[in-house]
mmCIF file of C-alpha atoms and ligand atoms in Angstrom:
data_model
loop_
_atom_site.group_PDB
_atom_site.id
_atom_site.type_symbol
_atom_site.label_atom_id
_atom_site.label_comp_id
_atom_site.label_asym_id
_atom_site.label_seq_id
_atom_site.Cartn_x
_atom_site.Cartn_y
_atom_site.Cartn_z
ATOM 1 C CA MET A 1 107.799 84.862 108.720
ATOM 2 C CA ALA A 2 108.475 81.206 108.129
ATOM 3 C CA ARG A 3 106.153 78.601 109.482
ATOM 4 C CA VAL A 4 107.730 76.609 112.275
ATOM 5 C CA LEU A 5 106.127 73.296 113.212
ATOM 6 C CA LYS A 6 107.215 70.845 115.871
ATOM 7 C CA ALA A 7 108.394 67.568 114.402
ATOM 8 C CA SER A 8 105.474 65.147 114.109
ATOM 9 C CA GLU A 9 104.091 62.700 111.595
ATOM 10 C CA GLU A 10 101.869 65.470 110.301
ATOM 11 C CA SER A 11 104.534 68.145 109.940
ATOM 12 C CA ILE A 12 106.879 65.655 108.277
ATOM 13 C CA ARG A 13 104.148 64.675 105.837
ATOM 14 C CA GLU A 14 103.581 68.329 105.039
ATOM 15 C CA GLY A 15 107.327 68.893 104.646
ATOM 16 C CA ALA A 16 107.545 65.949 102.253
ATOM 17 C CA GLU A 17 104.709 67.402 100.181
ATOM 18 C CA ILE A 18 106.561 70.746 99.976
ATOM 19 C CA ILE A 19 109.749 68.955 98.876
ATOM 20 C CA ARG A 20 107.842 67.087 96.158
ATOM 21 C CA ARG A 21 106.311 70.362 94.930
ATOM 22 C CA GLY A 22 109.770 71.926 94.649
ATOM 23 C CA GLY A 23 109.790 74.001 97.849
ATOM 24 C CA LEU A 24 112.282 74.468 100.686
ATOM 25 C CA VAL A 25 112.076 72.749 104.070
ATOM 26 C CA ALA A 26 114.524 73.260 106.934
ATOM 27 C CA PHE A 27 114.854 70.135 109.039
ATOM 28 C CA PRO A 28 116.993 68.740 111.864
ATOM 29 C CA THR A 29 119.796 66.250 111.316
ATOM 30 C CA GLU A 30 122.099 64.807 113.960
ATOM 31 C CA THR A 31 124.777 67.349 112.920
ATOM 32 C CA VAL A 32 123.123 70.686 112.118
ATOM 33 C CA TYR A 33 119.823 71.860 110.589
ATOM 34 C CA GLY A 34 119.676 71.413 106.824
ATOM 35 C CA LEU A 35 117.928 73.531 104.203
ATOM 36 C CA GLY A 36 116.392 70.877 101.996
ATOM 37 C CA ALA A 37 115.090 70.636 98.441
ATOM 38 C CA ASP A 38 114.482 67.813 95.971
ATOM 39 C CA SER A 39 117.959 66.937 94.632
ATOM 40 C CA LEU A 40 116.567 65.793 91.308
ATOM 41 C CA ASN A 41 114.678 69.037 90.619
ATOM 42 C CA PRO A 42 117.083 71.813 89.526
ATOM 43 C CA GLU A 43 114.417 74.511 89.923
ATOM 44 C CA ALA A 44 114.023 73.522 93.557
ATOM 45 C CA VAL A 45 117.778 73.306 94.114
ATOM 46 C CA VAL A 46 118.247 76.854 92.753
ATOM 47 C CA LYS A 47 116.079 78.095 95.616
ATOM 48 C CA ILE A 48 118.612 76.772 98.133
ATOM 49 C CA PHE A 49 121.374 78.886 96.619
ATOM 50 C CA GLU A 50 119.110 81.932 96.478
ATOM 51 C CA ALA A 51 117.879 81.604 100.053
ATOM 52 C CA LYS A 52 121.410 81.228 101.447
ATOM 53 C CA ASN A 53 123.139 83.716 99.114
ATOM 54 C CA ARG A 54 125.377 80.771 98.389
ATOM 55 C CA PRO A 55 127.698 80.928 95.380
ATOM 56 C CA TYR A 56 126.850 78.408 92.686
ATOM 57 C CA PHE A 57 130.380 76.986 92.684
ATOM 58 C CA ASP A 58 129.777 75.499 96.153
ATOM 59 C CA PRO A 59 128.268 72.011 95.665
ATOM 60 C CA LEU A 60 125.602 70.466 97.917
ATOM 61 C CA ILE A 61 125.393 67.228 99.892
ATOM 62 C CA VAL A 62 122.685 64.775 98.791
ATOM 63 C CA HIS A 63 120.881 63.099 101.711
ATOM 64 C CA ILE A 64 119.435 59.613 101.323
ATOM 65 C CA ALA A 65 117.546 57.218 103.584
ATOM 66 C CA GLU A 66 118.258 53.867 101.906
ATOM 67 C CA MET A 67 121.639 52.376 101.105
ATOM 68 C CA GLU A 68 120.525 51.408 97.590
ATOM 69 C CA ASP A 69 120.043 55.071 96.676
ATOM 70 C CA ALA A 70 123.814 55.512 96.900
ATOM 71 C CA PHE A 71 124.112 53.087 93.986
ATOM 72 C CA LYS A 72 121.475 54.980 92.003
ATOM 73 C CA LEU A 73 123.290 58.292 92.413
ATOM 74 C CA CYS A 74 126.930 57.183 92.300
ATOM 75 C CA LEU A 75 128.692 55.585 89.365
ATOM 76 C CA ARG A 76 131.085 53.568 91.482
ATOM 77 C CA VAL A 77 130.760 52.574 95.116
ATOM 78 C CA ASP A 78 134.039 50.796 95.760
ATOM 79 C CA ALA A 79 134.961 48.470 98.616
ATOM 80 C CA ARG A 80 136.269 51.321 100.792
ATOM 81 C CA ALA A 81 133.047 53.284 100.359
ATOM 82 C CA LYS A 82 130.932 50.212 101.070
ATOM 83 C CA ALA A 83 132.881 49.445 104.216
ATOM 84 C CA LEU A 84 132.448 52.995 105.510
ATOM 85 C CA MET A 85 128.745 53.114 104.660
ATOM 86 C CA GLU A 86 128.082 49.819 106.390
ATOM 87 C CA ARG A 87 129.979 50.880 109.471
ATOM 88 C CA PHE A 88 128.953 54.533 109.847
ATOM 89 C CA TRP A 89 125.630 55.095 108.039
ATOM 90 C CA PRO A 90 123.302 56.433 109.109
ATOM 91 C CA GLY A 91 125.677 58.949 110.670
ATOM 92 C CA PRO A 92 127.777 62.089 110.327
ATOM 93 C CA LEU A 93 129.892 60.912 107.395
ATOM 94 C CA THR A 94 129.666 62.317 103.853
ATOM 95 C CA LEU A 95 131.371 60.486 101.005
ATOM 96 C CA VAL A 96 132.419 62.104 97.740
ATOM 97 C CA LEU A 97 132.064 59.597 94.888
ATOM 98 C CA PRO A 98 131.856 59.682 91.073
ATOM 99 C CA LYS A 99 128.325 60.715 90.134
ATOM 100 C CA ARG A 100 125.758 59.390 87.701
ATOM 101 C CA ASP A 101 124.010 61.615 85.161
ATOM 102 C CA VAL A 102 120.756 61.729 87.167
ATOM 103 C CA VAL A 103 122.408 64.091 89.643
ATOM 104 C CA PRO A 104 121.910 67.622 88.280
ATOM 105 C CA ASP A 105 125.037 69.698 87.615
ATOM 106 C CA LEU A 106 123.640 72.390 89.844
ATOM 107 C CA VAL A 107 123.875 70.059 92.854
ATOM 108 C CA THR A 108 127.534 69.218 92.210
ATOM 109 C CA ALA A 109 128.555 72.621 90.817
ATOM 110 C CA GLY A 110 129.506 70.879 87.593
ATOM 111 C CA LEU A 111 131.871 68.427 89.302
ATOM 112 C CA GLU A 112 132.005 64.799 88.201
ATOM 113 C CA THR A 113 131.540 63.751 91.825
ATOM 114 C CA VAL A 114 128.661 63.895 94.265
ATOM 115 C CA ALA A 115 128.741 64.252 98.056
ATOM 116 C CA ILE A 116 126.328 61.846 99.680
ATOM 117 C CA ARG A 117 125.269 60.969 103.200
ATOM 118 C CA MET A 118 122.603 59.157 105.212
ATOM 119 C CA PRO A 119 121.749 61.250 108.275
ATOM 120 C CA ALA A 120 121.128 59.583 111.635
ATOM 121 C CA HIS A 121 118.120 61.639 112.693
ATOM 122 C CA PRO A 122 114.626 60.144 112.702
ATOM 123 C CA VAL A 123 113.036 63.364 111.401
ATOM 124 C CA ALA A 124 115.519 63.671 108.522
ATOM 125 C CA LEU A 125 115.128 60.010 107.588
ATOM 126 C CA SER A 126 111.323 60.173 107.676
ATOM 127 C CA LEU A 127 111.287 63.345 105.595
ATOM 128 C CA ILE A 128 113.477 61.739 102.910
ATOM 129 C CA ARG A 129 111.425 58.506 102.899
ATOM 130 C CA GLU A 130 108.087 60.280 102.908
ATOM 131 C CA SER A 131 109.070 62.620 100.063
ATOM 132 C CA GLY A 132 110.454 59.737 98.037
ATOM 133 C CA ARG A 133 113.310 61.961 96.849
ATOM 134 C CA PRO A 134 116.963 62.381 97.707
ATOM 135 C CA ILE A 135 117.222 65.731 99.488
ATOM 136 C CA SER A 136 119.985 68.255 98.867
ATOM 137 C CA ALA A 137 120.671 70.166 102.023
ATOM 138 C CA PRO A 138 123.406 72.535 103.050
ATOM 139 C CA SER A 139 123.452 73.825 106.595
ATOM 140 C CA ALA A 140 120.415 76.095 107.012
ATOM 141 C CA ASN A 141 122.324 79.333 107.536
ATOM 142 C CA LEU A 142 123.271 82.298 105.352
ATOM 143 C CA PHE A 143 126.468 81.589 103.412
ATOM 144 C CA GLY A 144 129.554 82.010 105.564
ATOM 145 C CA HIS A 145 127.616 82.444 108.811
ATOM 146 C CA LEU A 146 127.309 80.260 111.905
ATOM 147 C CA SER A 147 125.645 76.907 111.384
ATOM 148 C CA PRO A 148 122.225 76.342 113.005
ATOM 149 C CA THR A 149 121.836 73.697 115.680
ATOM 150 C CA GLU A 150 118.371 74.813 116.825
ATOM 151 C CA ALA A 151 115.231 75.773 114.900
ATOM 152 C CA LYS A 152 115.405 79.339 116.215
ATOM 153 C CA HIS A 153 118.835 79.794 114.609
ATOM 154 C CA VAL A 154 117.270 78.904 111.255
ATOM 155 C CA GLU A 155 114.340 81.217 111.874
ATOM 156 C CA ARG A 156 116.648 84.120 112.670
ATOM 157 C CA GLN A 157 118.887 83.690 109.631
ATOM 158 C CA LEU A 158 116.524 82.466 106.930
ATOM 159 C CA GLY A 159 113.160 83.602 108.311
ATOM 160 C CA ASP A 160 110.750 83.983 105.426
ATOM 161 C CA ARG A 161 113.024 82.393 102.822
ATOM 162 C CA VAL A 162 111.859 78.844 103.620
ATOM 163 C CA ASP A 163 108.421 77.307 103.222
ATOM 164 C CA LEU A 164 108.588 75.334 106.458
ATOM 165 C CA ILE A 165 110.938 74.843 109.398
ATOM 166 C CA ILE A 166 110.521 71.516 111.194
ATOM 167 C CA ASP A 167 111.587 71.950 114.808
ATOM 168 C CA GLY A 168 113.134 68.760 116.150
ATOM 169 C CA GLY A 169 114.969 70.340 119.066
ATOM 170 C CA ARG A 170 118.705 70.641 119.369
ATOM 171 C CA CYS A 171 120.996 68.707 117.031
ATOM 172 C CA PRO A 172 122.734 66.030 119.121
ATOM 173 C CA ILE A 173 126.171 66.200 117.453
ATOM 174 C CA GLY A 174 126.261 69.900 116.691
ATOM 175 C CA VAL A 175 129.027 70.079 114.064
ATOM 176 C CA GLU A 176 128.698 69.202 110.391
ATOM 177 C CA SER A 177 129.464 65.786 108.950
ATOM 178 C CA THR A 178 132.999 64.656 108.207
ATOM 179 C CA ILE A 179 133.617 64.725 104.429
ATOM 180 C CA VAL A 180 135.908 62.148 102.823
ATOM 181 C CA ASP A 181 136.693 62.213 99.097
ATOM 182 C CA LEU A 182 136.892 58.661 97.751
ATOM 183 C CA SER A 183 136.742 59.586 94.079
ATOM 184 C CA GLU A 184 140.439 58.910 93.584
ATOM 185 C CA ASP A 185 142.904 56.317 94.851
ATOM 186 C CA GLU A 186 143.993 58.266 97.878
ATOM 187 C CA PRO A 187 141.202 59.024 100.373
ATOM 188 C CA ILE A 188 141.188 62.716 101.304
ATOM 189 C CA LEU A 189 139.631 64.407 104.324
ATOM 190 C CA LEU A 190 137.861 67.458 102.892
ATOM 191 C CA ARG A 191 136.274 68.573 106.155
ATOM 192 C CA PRO A 192 136.764 67.314 109.708
ATOM 193 C CA GLY A 193 133.368 66.857 111.342
ATOM 194 C CA GLY A 194 131.093 64.828 113.565
ATOM 195 C CA LEU A 195 132.786 61.493 112.874
ATOM 196 C CA PRO A 196 136.372 61.386 114.185
ATOM 197 C CA LEU A 197 139.078 60.820 111.569
ATOM 198 C CA GLU A 198 140.551 58.114 113.808
ATOM 199 C CA ASP A 199 137.350 56.028 113.435
ATOM 200 C CA ILE A 200 137.500 56.297 109.643
ATOM 201 C CA GLU A 201 141.180 55.385 109.442
ATOM 202 C CA ARG A 202 140.489 52.282 111.509
ATOM 203 C CA ILE A 203 138.344 51.015 108.612
ATOM 204 C CA ILE A 204 140.139 52.211 105.457
ATOM 205 C CA GLY A 205 143.644 53.105 106.641
ATOM 206 C CA LYS A 206 145.448 56.389 106.185
ATOM 207 C CA VAL A 207 143.391 59.343 104.979
ATOM 208 C CA LYS A 208 145.202 62.359 103.592
ATOM 209 C CA VAL A 209 144.441 65.549 105.473
ATOM 210 C CA VAL A 210 144.441 68.607 103.229
ATOM 211 C CA THR A 211 145.426 71.819 104.915
ATOM 212 C CA SER A 212 144.158 75.274 104.072
ATOM 213 C CA MET A 213 147.450 75.795 102.204
ATOM 214 C CA ASP A 214 146.290 73.331 99.565
ATOM 215 C CA ARG A 215 143.783 74.129 96.856
ATOM 216 C CA PRO A 216 140.315 74.334 98.410
ATOM 217 C CA ARG A 217 138.788 71.169 96.945
ATOM 218 C CA SER A 218 135.813 71.630 99.153
ATOM 219 C CA PRO A 219 134.567 75.194 99.360
ATOM 220 C CA GLY A 220 133.792 74.567 103.018
ATOM 221 C CA GLN A 221 137.522 74.985 103.317
ATOM 222 C CA LEU A 222 137.365 78.611 102.259
ATOM 223 C CA LYS A 223 138.394 80.943 105.026
ATOM 224 C CA HIS A 224 135.723 83.109 106.622
ATOM 225 C CA HIS A 225 133.327 80.215 106.821
ATOM 226 C CA TYR A 226 131.253 79.567 109.932
ATOM 227 C CA SER A 227 131.762 83.164 111.043
ATOM 228 C CA PRO A 228 130.052 85.017 113.836
ATOM 229 C CA ARG A 229 129.590 88.731 113.090
ATOM 230 C CA THR A 230 131.665 89.530 116.169
ATOM 231 C CA PRO A 231 135.427 89.211 115.477
ATOM 232 C CA LEU A 232 136.827 85.984 116.907
ATOM 233 C CA ARG A 233 140.399 85.345 117.988
ATOM 234 C CA ILE A 234 141.909 82.086 119.179
ATOM 235 C CA ILE A 235 143.999 82.533 122.324
ATOM 236 C CA ARG A 236 147.538 81.451 121.563
ATOM 237 C CA GLU A 237 149.319 82.969 124.597
ATOM 238 C CA GLU A 238 149.999 80.998 127.774
ATOM 239 C CA VAL A 239 149.075 84.028 129.865
ATOM 240 C CA PHE A 240 146.283 86.114 128.404
ATOM 241 C CA LYS A 241 144.756 89.419 129.461
ATOM 242 C CA VAL A 242 141.803 91.215 127.902
ATOM 243 C CA PRO A 243 143.026 94.586 126.585
ATOM 244 C CA GLU A 244 141.903 97.667 128.557
ATOM 245 C CA GLY A 245 138.440 98.954 127.618
ATOM 246 C CA VAL A 246 137.556 95.965 125.448
ATOM 247 C CA ARG A 247 134.264 94.128 126.032
ATOM 248 C CA ALA A 248 135.232 90.564 125.385
ATOM 249 C CA GLY A 249 133.567 87.178 125.633
ATOM 250 C CA LEU A 250 135.415 83.956 126.298
ATOM 251 C CA LEU A 251 134.639 80.661 124.630
ATOM 252 C CA SER A 252 136.311 78.402 127.135
ATOM 253 C CA PHE A 253 136.956 74.696 126.710
ATOM 254 C CA LYS A 254 136.764 73.553 130.328
ATOM 255 C CA GLY A 255 136.285 76.881 132.090
ATOM 256 C CA SER A 256 139.817 77.786 133.180
ATOM 257 C CA PRO A 257 139.689 79.779 136.371
ATOM 258 C CA ALA A 258 142.899 81.629 135.448
ATOM 259 C CA ARG A 259 141.385 83.876 132.820
ATOM 260 C CA GLY A 260 139.838 87.097 134.123
ATOM 261 C CA GLY A 261 138.503 90.295 132.624
ATOM 262 C CA PHE A 262 135.825 88.797 130.396
ATOM 263 C CA ALA A 263 132.317 90.266 130.250
ATOM 264 C CA VAL A 264 130.904 86.785 129.707
ATOM 265 C CA VAL A 265 132.209 83.232 129.606
ATOM 266 C CA GLU A 266 130.717 80.248 127.757
ATOM 267 C CA VAL A 267 132.105 76.870 128.806
ATOM 268 C CA LEU A 268 132.021 74.115 126.176
ATOM 269 C CA SER A 269 132.556 71.143 128.471
ATOM 270 C CA PRO A 270 133.400 71.372 132.186
ATOM 271 C CA SER A 271 134.655 67.777 132.124
ATOM 272 C CA GLY A 272 136.787 68.333 129.010
ATOM 273 C CA ASP A 273 134.732 65.963 126.839
ATOM 274 C CA LEU A 274 135.318 66.850 123.164
ATOM 275 C CA ARG A 275 131.967 65.405 122.055
ATOM 276 C CA GLU A 276 130.122 67.594 124.524
ATOM 277 C CA ALA A 277 132.278 70.555 123.485
ATOM 278 C CA ALA A 278 131.440 70.027 119.786
ATOM 279 C CA CYS A 279 127.747 69.826 120.619
ATOM 280 C CA ASN A 280 127.904 73.141 122.488
ATOM 281 C CA LEU A 281 130.168 74.953 120.002
ATOM 282 C CA PHE A 282 127.613 76.593 117.688
ATOM 283 C CA PRO A 283 124.985 77.281 120.392
ATOM 284 C CA SER A 284 127.663 79.031 122.471
ATOM 285 C CA LEU A 285 128.927 81.006 119.484
ATOM 286 C CA HIS A 286 125.374 82.051 118.547
ATOM 287 C CA LYS A 287 124.885 83.236 122.114
ATOM 288 C CA LEU A 288 128.155 85.171 122.339
ATOM 289 C CA ASP A 289 127.514 86.657 118.901
ATOM 290 C CA SER A 290 124.160 88.062 120.041
ATOM 291 C CA LEU A 291 125.617 90.109 122.907
ATOM 292 C CA GLY A 292 127.199 92.971 120.956
ATOM 293 C CA LEU A 293 130.705 92.203 122.260
ATOM 294 C CA ASP A 294 133.830 93.819 120.760
ATOM 295 C CA VAL A 295 135.525 90.463 120.386
ATOM 296 C CA ILE A 296 135.160 86.770 121.208
ATOM 297 C CA TYR A 297 138.291 84.988 122.425
ATOM 298 C CA ALA A 298 138.346 81.202 122.047
ATOM 299 C CA GLU A 299 140.561 78.759 123.899
ATOM 300 C CA PRO A 300 142.080 76.066 121.704
ATOM 301 C CA VAL A 301 141.036 72.444 122.295
ATOM 302 C CA PRO A 302 143.133 69.292 121.738
ATOM 303 C CA GLU A 303 143.224 68.346 118.049
ATOM 304 C CA GLU A 304 142.038 64.779 118.334
ATOM 305 C CA GLY A 305 138.621 63.158 117.883
ATOM 306 C CA LEU A 306 135.979 65.855 117.578
ATOM 307 C CA GLY A 307 138.580 68.435 118.604
ATOM 308 C CA ARG A 308 139.729 68.478 114.995
ATOM 309 C CA ALA A 309 136.300 69.671 113.826
ATOM 310 C CA ILE A 310 136.112 72.246 116.623
ATOM 311 C CA MET A 311 139.516 73.766 115.789
ATOM 312 C CA ASP A 312 138.666 73.772 112.071
ATOM 313 C CA ARG A 313 135.485 75.795 112.752
ATOM 314 C CA LEU A 314 137.309 78.159 115.137
ATOM 315 C CA ARG A 315 140.108 78.835 112.640
ATOM 316 C CA LYS A 316 137.568 79.534 109.942
ATOM 317 C CA ALA A 317 135.611 81.810 112.245
ATOM 318 C CA GLU A 318 138.872 83.627 112.942
ATOM 319 C CA GLY A 319 139.433 83.916 109.203
ATOM 320 C CA LEU A 320 143.199 84.081 109.526
ATOM 321 C CA THR A 321 144.129 80.649 108.196
HETATM 322 O O1 LIG B 401 126.375 67.780 108.445
HETATM 323 C C1 LIG B 401 126.287 68.200 107.302
HETATM 324 O O2 LIG B 401 127.035 67.793 106.387
HETATM 325 C C2 LIG B 401 125.210 69.247 107.004
HETATM 326 C C3 LIG B 401 123.843 68.590 107.224
HETATM 327 C C4 LIG B 401 122.695 69.495 106.846
HETATM 328 O O3 LIG B 401 123.792 67.380 106.534
HETATM 329 N N1 LIG B 401 125.330 69.782 105.706
HETATM 330 C C5 LIG B 401 126.353 70.615 105.356
HETATM 331 O O4 LIG B 401 126.288 71.086 104.065
HETATM 332 O O5 LIG B 401 127.237 70.940 106.104
HETATM 333 P P1 LIG B 401 127.138 72.311 103.541
HETATM 334 O O6 LIG B 401 126.608 72.605 102.185
HETATM 335 O O7 LIG B 401 127.102 73.435 104.510
HETATM 336 O O8 LIG B 401 128.570 71.733 103.394
HETATM 337 C C6 LIG B 401 128.808 70.749 102.429
HETATM 338 C C7 LIG B 401 130.204 70.775 101.963
HETATM 339 C C8 LIG B 401 130.530 72.030 101.208
HETATM 340 O O9 LIG B 401 131.662 72.655 101.754
HETATM 341 C C9 LIG B 401 130.797 71.562 99.808
HETATM 342 O O10 LIG B 401 131.793 72.262 99.196
HETATM 343 C C10 LIG B 401 131.198 70.107 100.009
HETATM 344 O O11 LIG B 401 130.395 69.691 101.058
HETATM 345 N N2 LIG B 401 130.906 69.313 98.817
HETATM 346 C C11 LIG B 401 129.705 69.006 98.308
HETATM 347 N N3 LIG B 401 129.824 68.289 97.173
HETATM 348 C C12 LIG B 401 131.134 68.127 96.960
HETATM 349 C C13 LIG B 401 131.891 67.466 95.951
HETATM 350 N N4 LIG B 401 131.312 66.849 94.921
HETATM 351 N N5 LIG B 401 133.245 67.506 96.054
HETATM 352 C C14 LIG B 401 133.824 68.132 97.095
HETATM 353 N N6 LIG B 401 133.161 68.770 98.080
HETATM 354 C C15 LIG B 401 131.834 68.783 98.023
HETATM 355 MG MG1 LIG B 402 127.581 75.051 105.788
#
């Protein structure tokens, strides 16, 4: 089994040493746990793909701890990118920018662009600083499965495939970073996430939202991503009844009293706070998924603020979009 150590100066130092030697370290960020390797070492980066069973056409995010590293890795950091970095880094925002040659093709899946972000988690930042390397890290789950927001989720999915898991408790935001492509004139939202689109548009103006009908520019947009093993259906009916003989769980937004017949109910936010709901989304799904239910029904949430990221993950878990 993997070694799991509580976050501390010592465990971070050990994690940094493993990164420098080309190993894999799972670590907490403010969004989800990442599965990290030295971005500049292709042999280390390969291990990420192997551990996750991730297809090589799916590029990785590069995590940095200092603003100046963005300039070392990206060919052009234009005024829009600078404005967003200054306002929202460290934080749950990933920018896609033209890359420099130092970034290995394996990291970007051969693309001319690189996805880059500065996480707002003290453990992640210390690990990057201490290792002295940019760290490539996808979410620390098997490809296509639920993202991990606690160390035990990582342990369950990736167990002995990582050299060290640093346990920093629960991730405070709980959904992945928002990804904006700034490599061309028109900014494009590739993935709704922990930073609301509204906040981004306040700084750089209109951002184009690509729907699943468009070409998947970001493989995170593939359907059947973020999937529990239990089938998941979004409730679209006004009045809903669990079919006879079906053992169903409910992922409820505020805990509507009107819905009966469920074996178990997980409430995302009793007060209807979308931030709280996003934070509880993956933990609740992990829990429901572990109960051997026939089906999980999910109530839709309003598509504003973090609600956009929640609905994106639910639709992908449903796999119908
Ligand atoms: O919050 C997060 O972003 C977490 C934590 C660990 O930082 N990481 C994460 O990584 O969600 P991952 O690999 O699960 O998702 C990254 C997404 C992928 O869907 C990938 O396709 C997209 O970023 N991506 C990476 N590089 C890209 C590029 N050059 N162009 C377009 N999309 C890119
Ligand atoms: Mg992922």
